[in-house]
mmCIF file with all atom_site columns, C-alpha atoms in Angstrom:
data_model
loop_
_atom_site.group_PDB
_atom_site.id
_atom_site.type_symbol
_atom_site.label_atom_id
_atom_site.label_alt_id
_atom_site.label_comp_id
_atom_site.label_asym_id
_atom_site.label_entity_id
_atom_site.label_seq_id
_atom_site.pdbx_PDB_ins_code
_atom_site.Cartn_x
_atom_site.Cartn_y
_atom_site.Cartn_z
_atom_site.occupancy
_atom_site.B_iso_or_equiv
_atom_site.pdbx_formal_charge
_atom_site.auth_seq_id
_atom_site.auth_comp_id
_atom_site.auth_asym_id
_atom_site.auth_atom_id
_atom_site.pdbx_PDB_model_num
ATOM 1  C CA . UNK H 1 1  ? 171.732 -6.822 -200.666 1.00 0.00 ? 1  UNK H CA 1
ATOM 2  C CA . UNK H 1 2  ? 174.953 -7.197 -198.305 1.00 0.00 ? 2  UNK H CA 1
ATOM 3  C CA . UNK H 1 3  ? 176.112 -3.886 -199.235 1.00 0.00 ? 3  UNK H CA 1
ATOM 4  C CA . UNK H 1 4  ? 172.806 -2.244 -198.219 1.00 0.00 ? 4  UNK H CA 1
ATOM 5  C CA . UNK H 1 5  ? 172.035 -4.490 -195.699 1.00 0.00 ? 5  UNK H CA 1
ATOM 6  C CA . UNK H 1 6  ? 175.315 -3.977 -194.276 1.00 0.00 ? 6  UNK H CA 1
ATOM 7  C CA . UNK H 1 7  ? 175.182 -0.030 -194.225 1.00 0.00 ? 7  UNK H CA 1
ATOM 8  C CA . UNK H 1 8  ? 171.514 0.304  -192.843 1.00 0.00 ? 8  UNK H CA 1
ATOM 9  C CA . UNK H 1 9  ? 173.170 -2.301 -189.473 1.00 0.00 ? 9  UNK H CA 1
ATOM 10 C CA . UNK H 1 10 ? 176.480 0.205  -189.322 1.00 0.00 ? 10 UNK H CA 1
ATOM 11 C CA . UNK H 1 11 ? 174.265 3.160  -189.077 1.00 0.00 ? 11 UNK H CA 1
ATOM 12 C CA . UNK H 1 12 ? 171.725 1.431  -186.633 1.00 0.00 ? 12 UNK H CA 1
ATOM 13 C CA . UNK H 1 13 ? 174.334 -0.154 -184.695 1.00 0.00 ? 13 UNK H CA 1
ATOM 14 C CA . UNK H 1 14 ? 176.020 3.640  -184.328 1.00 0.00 ? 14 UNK H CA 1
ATOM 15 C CA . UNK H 1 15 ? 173.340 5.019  -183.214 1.00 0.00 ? 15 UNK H CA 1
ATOM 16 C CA . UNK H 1 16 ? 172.633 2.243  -180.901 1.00 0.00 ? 16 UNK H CA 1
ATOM 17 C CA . UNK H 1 17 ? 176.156 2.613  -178.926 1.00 0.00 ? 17 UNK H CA 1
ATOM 18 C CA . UNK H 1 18 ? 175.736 6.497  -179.055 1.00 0.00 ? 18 UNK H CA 1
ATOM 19 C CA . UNK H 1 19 ? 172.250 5.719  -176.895 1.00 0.00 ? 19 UNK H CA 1
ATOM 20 C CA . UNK H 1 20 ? 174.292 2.943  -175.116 1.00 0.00 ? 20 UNK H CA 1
ATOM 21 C CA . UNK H 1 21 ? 177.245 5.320  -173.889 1.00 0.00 ? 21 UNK H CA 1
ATOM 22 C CA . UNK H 1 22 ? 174.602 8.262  -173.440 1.00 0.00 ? 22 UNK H CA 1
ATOM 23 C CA . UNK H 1 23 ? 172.513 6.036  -170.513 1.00 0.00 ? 23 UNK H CA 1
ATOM 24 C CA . UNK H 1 24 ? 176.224 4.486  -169.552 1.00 0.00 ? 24 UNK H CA 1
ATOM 25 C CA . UNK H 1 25 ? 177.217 8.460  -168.428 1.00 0.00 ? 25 UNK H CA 1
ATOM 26 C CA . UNK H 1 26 ? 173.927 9.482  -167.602 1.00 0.00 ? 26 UNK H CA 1
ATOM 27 C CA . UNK H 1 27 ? 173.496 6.777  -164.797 1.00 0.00 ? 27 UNK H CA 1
ATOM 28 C CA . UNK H 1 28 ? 177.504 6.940  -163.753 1.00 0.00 ? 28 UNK H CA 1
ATOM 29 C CA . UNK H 1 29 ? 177.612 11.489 -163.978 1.00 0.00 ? 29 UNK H CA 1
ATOM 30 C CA . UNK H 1 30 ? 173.952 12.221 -163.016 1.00 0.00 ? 30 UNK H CA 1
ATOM 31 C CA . UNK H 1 31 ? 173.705 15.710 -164.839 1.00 0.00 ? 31 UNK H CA 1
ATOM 32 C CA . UNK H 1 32 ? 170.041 16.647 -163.318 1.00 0.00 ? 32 UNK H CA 1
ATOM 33 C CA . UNK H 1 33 ? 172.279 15.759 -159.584 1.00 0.00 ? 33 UNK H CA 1
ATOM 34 C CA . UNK H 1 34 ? 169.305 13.785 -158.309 1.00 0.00 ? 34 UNK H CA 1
ATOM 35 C CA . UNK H 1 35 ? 171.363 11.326 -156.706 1.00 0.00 ? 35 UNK H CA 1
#
């Protein structure tokens, strides 16, 4: 259970702070130059 547990959260939690530092550089270098 830990062991499976615990690699489904790494995964999640990857993708989470790929998402987190996408809308981090998104909103700080607008590519679209809307602002």
């Amino acid at each position: 259970m830990g062991h499976y547990v615990g690699g489904f959260n790494n995964g999640f939690i990857l993708l989470v702070i790929i998402f987190v530092l996408l809308v981090i550089v998104g909103n700080s270098y607008p590519i679209g130059g809307e602002y």
